[in-house]
Amino acid sequence: MTFEPLYSISGLFVGALVGITGVGGGSLMTPLLVLLFGVHPATAVGTDLLYAAITKTAGTAVHGVHGRVNWKVVGSLAAGSVPAALLMLWLLAGVDRKSIGVTNTITSALGWLLVMTAFMLVFRGPILELARRVIGERMPPRPATILALTVILGFCLGVLVTLTSVGAGALGVTILLVLYPRLDVREIVGSDIVHAVPLTLIGGTGYWLIGEIDWPMLFALLVGSIPGIVIGSLLAPKLHERTIRIVLAVTLAVVAWKLLA
């Protein structure tokens, strides 16, 4: 096993961002592996999913201790995301993942999701304000409707995360804030991180079974990311989240342009 310190440095940086914002796992790590280290997209996605499952378990412990998890939201999301992840893995197992078509599909989907993530990071406030005004002009949705929408959101996240390892951060958090406007943003972020654990674990295990995991790279990433996400989760209440989100959004936009160019 060859240990690559640059993977660990990358893991530390990305892990800290995940802990602070709930965003940055797949959004940064997968394109980083593809663009900077030249890893095949399918292997990058599979390795990153296992990486995310382990690092977000550490973040789950921190958020859980501070009571920043809504287990009803977590369960509703998982009811949709777990079947979606299994469906996507079944589809991926039946295709040639090294083919140009599959490679381009994963790369393009990753690039456009990064564009959407960057947009959500910058314009989350106006989007939420517009949603509140629209919802305020009509009857508030019934609990059953909110539950169904949360399950549908979970299904969409299951598809996106299993295909690209991106989607459970900015996209998921923003939509959850629309569905649950009375919940504190830190509780939404904590719940989103907890939900991502079984989702990424299932996805990562599936990629392992179809032979798309780079174990030495995963080990090196974890050496840096586990302390990174713990540090980020502890720092989250003390930092100006909006500034961090804008910097992250600009970074994602540049990465997306590189992937789609």
mmCIF file with all atom_site columns, N, CA and C in Angstrom, residues 207-251:
data_model
loop_
_atom_site.group_PDB
_atom_site.id
_atom_site.type_symbol
_atom_site.label_atom_id
_atom_site.label_alt_id
_atom_site.label_comp_id
_atom_site.label_asym_id
_atom_site.label_entity_id
_atom_site.label_seq_id
_atom_site.pdbx_PDB_ins_code
_atom_site.Cartn_x
_atom_site.Cartn_y
_atom_site.Cartn_z
_atom_site.occupancy
_atom_site.B_iso_or_equiv
_atom_site.pdbx_formal_charge
_atom_site.auth_seq_id
_atom_site.auth_comp_id
_atom_site.auth_asym_id
_atom_site.auth_atom_id
_atom_site.pdbx_PDB_model_num
ATOM 1   N N  . TYR A 1 207 ? -20.501 0.114  -4.687 1.00 0.00 ? 207 TYR A N  1
ATOM 2   C CA . TYR A 1 207 ? -19.349 0.330  -5.577 1.00 0.00 ? 207 TYR A CA 1
ATOM 3   C C  . TYR A 1 207 ? -18.208 -0.636 -5.235 1.00 0.00 ? 207 TYR A C  1
ATOM 4   N N  . TRP A 1 208 ? -18.060 -0.978 -3.966 1.00 0.00 ? 208 TRP A N  1
ATOM 5   C CA . TRP A 1 208 ? -17.050 -1.962 -3.554 1.00 0.00 ? 208 TRP A CA 1
ATOM 6   C C  . TRP A 1 208 ? -17.345 -3.306 -4.205 1.00 0.00 ? 208 TRP A C  1
ATOM 7   N N  . LEU A 1 209 ? -18.618 -3.713 -4.163 1.00 0.00 ? 209 LEU A N  1
ATOM 8   C CA . LEU A 1 209 ? -19.003 -5.011 -4.716 1.00 0.00 ? 209 LEU A CA 1
ATOM 9   C C  . LEU A 1 209 ? -18.813 -5.081 -6.225 1.00 0.00 ? 209 LEU A C  1
ATOM 10  N N  . ILE A 1 210 ? -18.895 -3.922 -6.909 1.00 0.00 ? 210 ILE A N  1
ATOM 11  C CA . ILE A 1 210 ? -18.690 -3.936 -8.366 1.00 0.00 ? 210 ILE A CA 1
ATOM 12  C C  . ILE A 1 210 ? -17.265 -3.525 -8.735 1.00 0.00 ? 210 ILE A C  1
ATOM 13  N N  . GLY A 1 211 ? -16.391 -3.414 -7.709 1.00 0.00 ? 211 GLY A N  1
ATOM 14  C CA . GLY A 1 211 ? -14.958 -3.236 -7.954 1.00 0.00 ? 211 GLY A CA 1
ATOM 15  C C  . GLY A 1 211 ? -14.503 -1.836 -8.273 1.00 0.00 ? 211 GLY A C  1
ATOM 16  N N  . GLU A 1 212 ? -15.146 -0.811 -7.674 1.00 0.00 ? 212 GLU A N  1
ATOM 17  C CA . GLU A 1 212 ? -14.785 0.564  -7.988 1.00 0.00 ? 212 GLU A CA 1
ATOM 18  C C  . GLU A 1 212 ? -14.275 1.332  -6.766 1.00 0.00 ? 212 GLU A C  1
ATOM 19  N N  . ILE A 1 213 ? -13.536 0.665  -5.885 1.00 0.00 ? 213 ILE A N  1
ATOM 20  C CA . ILE A 1 213 ? -12.986 1.317  -4.694 1.00 0.00 ? 213 ILE A CA 1
ATOM 21  C C  . ILE A 1 213 ? -11.463 1.250  -4.734 1.00 0.00 ? 213 ILE A C  1
ATOM 22  N N  . ASP A 1 214 ? -10.811 2.380  -4.494 1.00 0.00 ? 214 ASP A N  1
ATOM 23  C CA . ASP A 1 214 ? -9.349  2.447  -4.380 1.00 0.00 ? 214 ASP A CA 1
ATOM 24  C C  . ASP A 1 214 ? -9.029  2.513  -2.888 1.00 0.00 ? 214 ASP A C  1
ATOM 25  N N  . TRP A 1 215 ? -8.665  1.364  -2.291 1.00 0.00 ? 215 TRP A N  1
ATOM 26  C CA . TRP A 1 215 ? -8.505  1.287  -0.843 1.00 0.00 ? 215 TRP A CA 1
ATOM 27  C C  . TRP A 1 215 ? -7.335  2.103  -0.298 1.00 0.00 ? 215 TRP A C  1
ATOM 28  N N  . PRO A 1 216 ? -6.152  2.088  -0.937 1.00 0.00 ? 216 PRO A N  1
ATOM 29  C CA . PRO A 1 216 ? -5.067  2.942  -0.435 1.00 0.00 ? 216 PRO A CA 1
ATOM 30  C C  . PRO A 1 216 ? -5.444  4.422  -0.431 1.00 0.00 ? 216 PRO A C  1
ATOM 31  N N  . MET A 1 217 ? -6.134  4.862  -1.473 1.00 0.00 ? 217 MET A N  1
ATOM 32  C CA . MET A 1 217 ? -6.574  6.258  -1.540 1.00 0.00 ? 217 MET A CA 1
ATOM 33  C C  . MET A 1 217 ? -7.595  6.551  -0.444 1.00 0.00 ? 217 MET A C  1
ATOM 34  N N  . LEU A 1 218 ? -8.513  5.631  -0.206 1.00 0.00 ? 218 LEU A N  1
ATOM 35  C CA . LEU A 1 218 ? -9.517  5.814  0.847  1.00 0.00 ? 218 LEU A CA 1
ATOM 36  C C  . LEU A 1 218 ? -8.848  5.954  2.215  1.00 0.00 ? 218 LEU A C  1
ATOM 37  N N  . PHE A 1 219 ? -7.869  5.102  2.488  1.00 0.00 ? 219 PHE A N  1
ATOM 38  C CA . PHE A 1 219 ? -7.163  5.159  3.780  1.00 0.00 ? 219 PHE A CA 1
ATOM 39  C C  . PHE A 1 219 ? -6.472  6.510  3.966  1.00 0.00 ? 219 PHE A C  1
ATOM 40  N N  . ALA A 1 220 ? -5.805  6.981  2.918  1.00 0.00 ? 220 ALA A N  1
ATOM 41  C CA . ALA A 1 220 ? -5.092  8.257  3.008  1.00 0.00 ? 220 ALA A CA 1
ATOM 42  C C  . ALA A 1 220 ? -6.068  9.418  3.217  1.00 0.00 ? 220 ALA A C  1
ATOM 43  N N  . LEU A 1 221 ? -7.228  9.376  2.551  1.00 0.00 ? 221 LEU A N  1
ATOM 44  C CA . LEU A 1 221 ? -8.238  10.423 2.726  1.00 0.00 ? 221 LEU A CA 1
ATOM 45  C C  . LEU A 1 221 ? -8.745  10.461 4.175  1.00 0.00 ? 221 LEU A C  1
ATOM 46  N N  . LEU A 1 222 ? -8.965  9.277  4.742  1.00 0.00 ? 222 LEU A N  1
ATOM 47  C CA . LEU A 1 222 ? -9.516  9.197  6.092  1.00 0.00 ? 222 LEU A CA 1
ATOM 48  C C  . LEU A 1 222 ? -8.545  9.722  7.148  1.00 0.00 ? 222 LEU A C  1
ATOM 49  N N  . VAL A 1 223 ? -7.261  9.532  6.913  1.00 0.00 ? 223 VAL A N  1
ATOM 50  C CA . VAL A 1 223 ? -6.259  10.019 7.876  1.00 0.00 ? 223 VAL A CA 1
ATOM 51  C C  . VAL A 1 223 ? -6.421  11.524 8.102  1.00 0.00 ? 223 VAL A C  1
ATOM 52  N N  . GLY A 1 224 ? -6.760  12.247 7.034  1.00 0.00 ? 224 GLY A N  1
ATOM 53  C CA . GLY A 1 224 ? -6.944  13.684 7.172  1.00 0.00 ? 224 GLY A CA 1
ATOM 54  C C  . GLY A 1 224 ? -8.370  14.101 7.476  1.00 0.00 ? 224 GLY A C  1
ATOM 55  N N  . SER A 1 225 ? -9.356  13.365 6.937  1.00 0.00 ? 225 SER A N  1
ATOM 56  C CA . SER A 1 225 ? -10.736 13.845 7.004  1.00 0.00 ? 225 SER A CA 1
ATOM 57  C C  . SER A 1 225 ? -11.412 13.655 8.355  1.00 0.00 ? 225 SER A C  1
ATOM 58  N N  . ILE A 1 226 ? -11.093 12.588 9.075  1.00 0.00 ? 226 ILE A N  1
ATOM 59  C CA . ILE A 1 226 ? -11.760 12.366 10.358 1.00 0.00 ? 226 ILE A CA 1
ATOM 60  C C  . ILE A 1 226 ? -11.463 13.497 11.345 1.00 0.00 ? 226 ILE A C  1
ATOM 61  N N  . PRO A 1 227 ? -10.188 13.868 11.578 1.00 0.00 ? 227 PRO A N  1
ATOM 62  C CA . PRO A 1 227 ? -9.962  15.035 12.433 1.00 0.00 ? 227 PRO A CA 1
ATOM 63  C C  . PRO A 1 227 ? -10.522 16.316 11.811 1.00 0.00 ? 227 PRO A C  1
ATOM 64  N N  . GLY A 1 228 ? -10.524 16.408 10.480 1.00 0.00 ? 228 GLY A N  1
ATOM 65  C CA . GLY A 1 228 ? -11.027 17.601 9.812  1.00 0.00 ? 228 GLY A CA 1
ATOM 66  C C  . GLY A 1 228 ? -12.497 17.847 10.083 1.00 0.00 ? 228 GLY A C  1
ATOM 67  N N  . ILE A 1 229 ? -13.335 16.804 9.969  1.00 0.00 ? 229 ILE A N  1
ATOM 68  C CA . ILE A 1 229 ? -14.774 17.007 10.152 1.00 0.00 ? 229 ILE A CA 1
ATOM 69  C C  . ILE A 1 229 ? -15.116 17.253 11.625 1.00 0.00 ? 229 ILE A C  1
ATOM 70  N N  . VAL A 1 230 ? -14.361 16.658 12.544 1.00 0.00 ? 230 VAL A N  1
ATOM 71  C CA . VAL A 1 230 ? -14.590 16.927 13.972 1.00 0.00 ? 230 VAL A CA 1
ATOM 72  C C  . VAL A 1 230 ? -14.260 18.386 14.288 1.00 0.00 ? 230 VAL A C  1
ATOM 73  N N  . ILE A 1 231 ? -13.128 18.854 13.773 1.00 0.00 ? 231 ILE A N  1
ATOM 74  C CA . ILE A 1 231 ? -12.731 20.256 13.986 1.00 0.00 ? 231 ILE A CA 1
ATOM 75  C C  . ILE A 1 231 ? -13.766 21.195 13.368 1.00 0.00 ? 231 ILE A C  1
ATOM 76  N N  . GLY A 1 232 ? -14.194 20.892 12.146 1.00 0.00 ? 232 GLY A N  1
ATOM 77  C CA . GLY A 1 232 ? -15.181 21.739 11.475 1.00 0.00 ? 232 GLY A CA 1
ATOM 78  C C  . GLY A 1 232 ? -16.508 21.785 12.206 1.00 0.00 ? 232 GLY A C  1
ATOM 79  N N  . SER A 1 233 ? -16.970 20.638 12.721 1.00 0.00 ? 233 SER A N  1
ATOM 80  C CA . SER A 1 233 ? -18.244 20.586 13.446 1.00 0.00 ? 233 SER A CA 1
ATOM 81  C C  . SER A 1 233 ? -18.183 21.400 14.732 1.00 0.00 ? 233 SER A C  1
ATOM 82  N N  . LEU A 1 234 ? -17.028 21.393 15.392 1.00 0.00 ? 234 LEU A N  1
ATOM 83  C CA . LEU A 1 234 ? -16.869 22.176 16.623 1.00 0.00 ? 234 LEU A CA 1
ATOM 84  C C  . LEU A 1 234 ? -16.762 23.671 16.331 1.00 0.00 ? 234 LEU A C  1
ATOM 85  N N  . LEU A 1 235 ? -16.190 24.016 15.180 1.00 0.00 ? 235 LEU A N  1
ATOM 86  C CA . LEU A 1 235 ? -16.026 25.420 14.816 1.00 0.00 ? 235 LEU A CA 1
ATOM 87  C C  . LEU A 1 235 ? -17.291 26.026 14.219 1.00 0.00 ? 235 LEU A C  1
ATOM 88  N N  . ALA A 1 236 ? -18.198 25.190 13.734 1.00 0.00 ? 236 ALA A N  1
ATOM 89  C CA . ALA A 1 236 ? -19.371 25.670 12.991 1.00 0.00 ? 236 ALA A CA 1
ATOM 90  C C  . ALA A 1 236 ? -20.139 26.789 13.694 1.00 0.00 ? 236 ALA A C  1
ATOM 91  N N  . PRO A 1 237 ? -20.438 26.665 15.007 1.00 0.00 ? 237 PRO A N  1
ATOM 92  C CA . PRO A 1 237 ? -21.220 27.736 15.653 1.00 0.00 ? 237 PRO A CA 1
ATOM 93  C C  . PRO A 1 237 ? -20.453 29.050 15.792 1.00 0.00 ? 237 PRO A C  1
ATOM 94  N N  . LYS A 1 238 ? -19.135 29.044 15.612 1.00 0.00 ? 238 LYS A N  1
ATOM 95  C CA . LYS A 1 238 ? -18.316 30.235 15.877 1.00 0.00 ? 238 LYS A CA 1
ATOM 96  C C  . LYS A 1 238 ? -17.934 30.994 14.609 1.00 0.00 ? 238 LYS A C  1
ATOM 97  N N  . LEU A 1 239 ? -18.220 30.431 13.429 1.00 0.00 ? 239 LEU A N  1
ATOM 98  C CA . LEU A 1 239 ? -17.768 31.033 12.177 1.00 0.00 ? 239 LEU A CA 1
ATOM 99  C C  . LEU A 1 239 ? -18.918 31.680 11.419 1.00 0.00 ? 239 LEU A C  1
ATOM 100 N N  . HIS A 1 240 ? -18.595 32.641 10.565 1.00 0.00 ? 240 HIS A N  1
ATOM 101 C CA . HIS A 1 240 ? -19.584 33.315 9.730  1.00 0.00 ? 240 HIS A CA 1
ATOM 102 C C  . HIS A 1 240 ? -19.877 32.428 8.532  1.00 0.00 ? 240 HIS A C  1
ATOM 103 N N  . GLU A 1 241 ? -20.995 31.714 8.606  1.00 0.00 ? 241 GLU A N  1
ATOM 104 C CA . GLU A 1 241 ? -21.289 30.685 7.614  1.00 0.00 ? 241 GLU A CA 1
ATOM 105 C C  . GLU A 1 241 ? -21.439 31.262 6.208  1.00 0.00 ? 241 GLU A C  1
ATOM 106 N N  . ARG A 1 242 ? -22.044 32.446 6.070  1.00 0.00 ? 242 ARG A N  1
ATOM 107 C CA . ARG A 1 242 ? -22.299 32.996 4.727  1.00 0.00 ? 242 ARG A CA 1
ATOM 108 C C  . ARG A 1 242 ? -20.999 33.246 3.973  1.00 0.00 ? 242 ARG A C  1
ATOM 109 N N  . THR A 1 243 ? -19.993 33.795 4.653  1.00 0.00 ? 243 THR A N  1
ATOM 110 C CA . THR A 1 243 ? -18.713 34.051 3.994  1.00 0.00 ? 243 THR A CA 1
ATOM 111 C C  . THR A 1 243 ? -18.100 32.747 3.496  1.00 0.00 ? 243 THR A C  1
ATOM 112 N N  . ILE A 1 244 ? -18.158 31.734 4.334  1.00 0.00 ? 244 ILE A N  1
ATOM 113 C CA . ILE A 1 244 ? -17.602 30.424 3.959  1.00 0.00 ? 244 ILE A CA 1
ATOM 114 C C  . ILE A 1 244 ? -18.356 29.856 2.765  1.00 0.00 ? 244 ILE A C  1
ATOM 115 N N  . ARG A 1 245 ? -19.696 30.016 2.764  1.00 0.00 ? 245 ARG A N  1
ATOM 116 C CA . ARG A 1 245 ? -20.494 29.477 1.668  1.00 0.00 ? 245 ARG A CA 1
ATOM 117 C C  . ARG A 1 245 ? -20.176 30.172 0.344  1.00 0.00 ? 245 ARG A C  1
ATOM 118 N N  . ILE A 1 246 ? -19.943 31.481 0.378  1.00 0.00 ? 246 ILE A N  1
ATOM 119 C CA . ILE A 1 246 ? -19.631 32.207 -0.856 1.00 0.00 ? 246 ILE A CA 1
ATOM 120 C C  . ILE A 1 246 ? -18.283 31.758 -1.424 1.00 0.00 ? 246 ILE A C  1
ATOM 121 N N  . VAL A 1 247 ? -17.289 31.612 -0.539 1.00 0.00 ? 247 VAL A N  1
ATOM 122 C CA . VAL A 1 247 ? -15.973 31.133 -0.983 1.00 0.00 ? 247 VAL A CA 1
ATOM 123 C C  . VAL A 1 247 ? -16.101 29.731 -1.576 1.00 0.00 ? 247 VAL A C  1
ATOM 124 N N  . LEU A 1 248 ? -16.875 28.885 -0.910 1.00 0.00 ? 248 LEU A N  1
ATOM 125 C CA . LEU A 1 248 ? -17.079 27.523 -1.390 1.00 0.00 ? 248 LEU A CA 1
ATOM 126 C C  . LEU A 1 248 ? -17.804 27.519 -2.734 1.00 0.00 ? 248 LEU A C  1
ATOM 127 N N  . ALA A 1 249 ? -18.800 28.408 -2.892 1.00 0.00 ? 249 ALA A N  1
ATOM 128 C CA . ALA A 1 249 ? -19.558 28.481 -4.133 1.00 0.00 ? 249 ALA A CA 1
ATOM 129 C C  . ALA A 1 249 ? -18.670 28.871 -5.312 1.00 0.00 ? 249 ALA A C  1
ATOM 130 N N  . VAL A 1 250 ? -17.790 29.842 -5.101 1.00 0.00 ? 250 VAL A N  1
ATOM 131 C CA . VAL A 1 250 ? -16.871 30.263 -6.175 1.00 0.00 ? 250 VAL A CA 1
ATOM 132 C C  . VAL A 1 250 ? -15.962 29.100 -6.559 1.00 0.00 ? 250 VAL A C  1
ATOM 133 N N  . THR A 1 251 ? -15.472 28.386 -5.562 1.00 0.00 ? 251 THR A N  1
ATOM 134 C CA . THR A 1 251 ? -14.607 27.233 -5.822 1.00 0.00 ? 251 THR A CA 1
ATOM 135 C C  . THR A 1 251 ? -15.343 26.174 -6.636 1.00 0.00 ? 251 THR A C  1
#
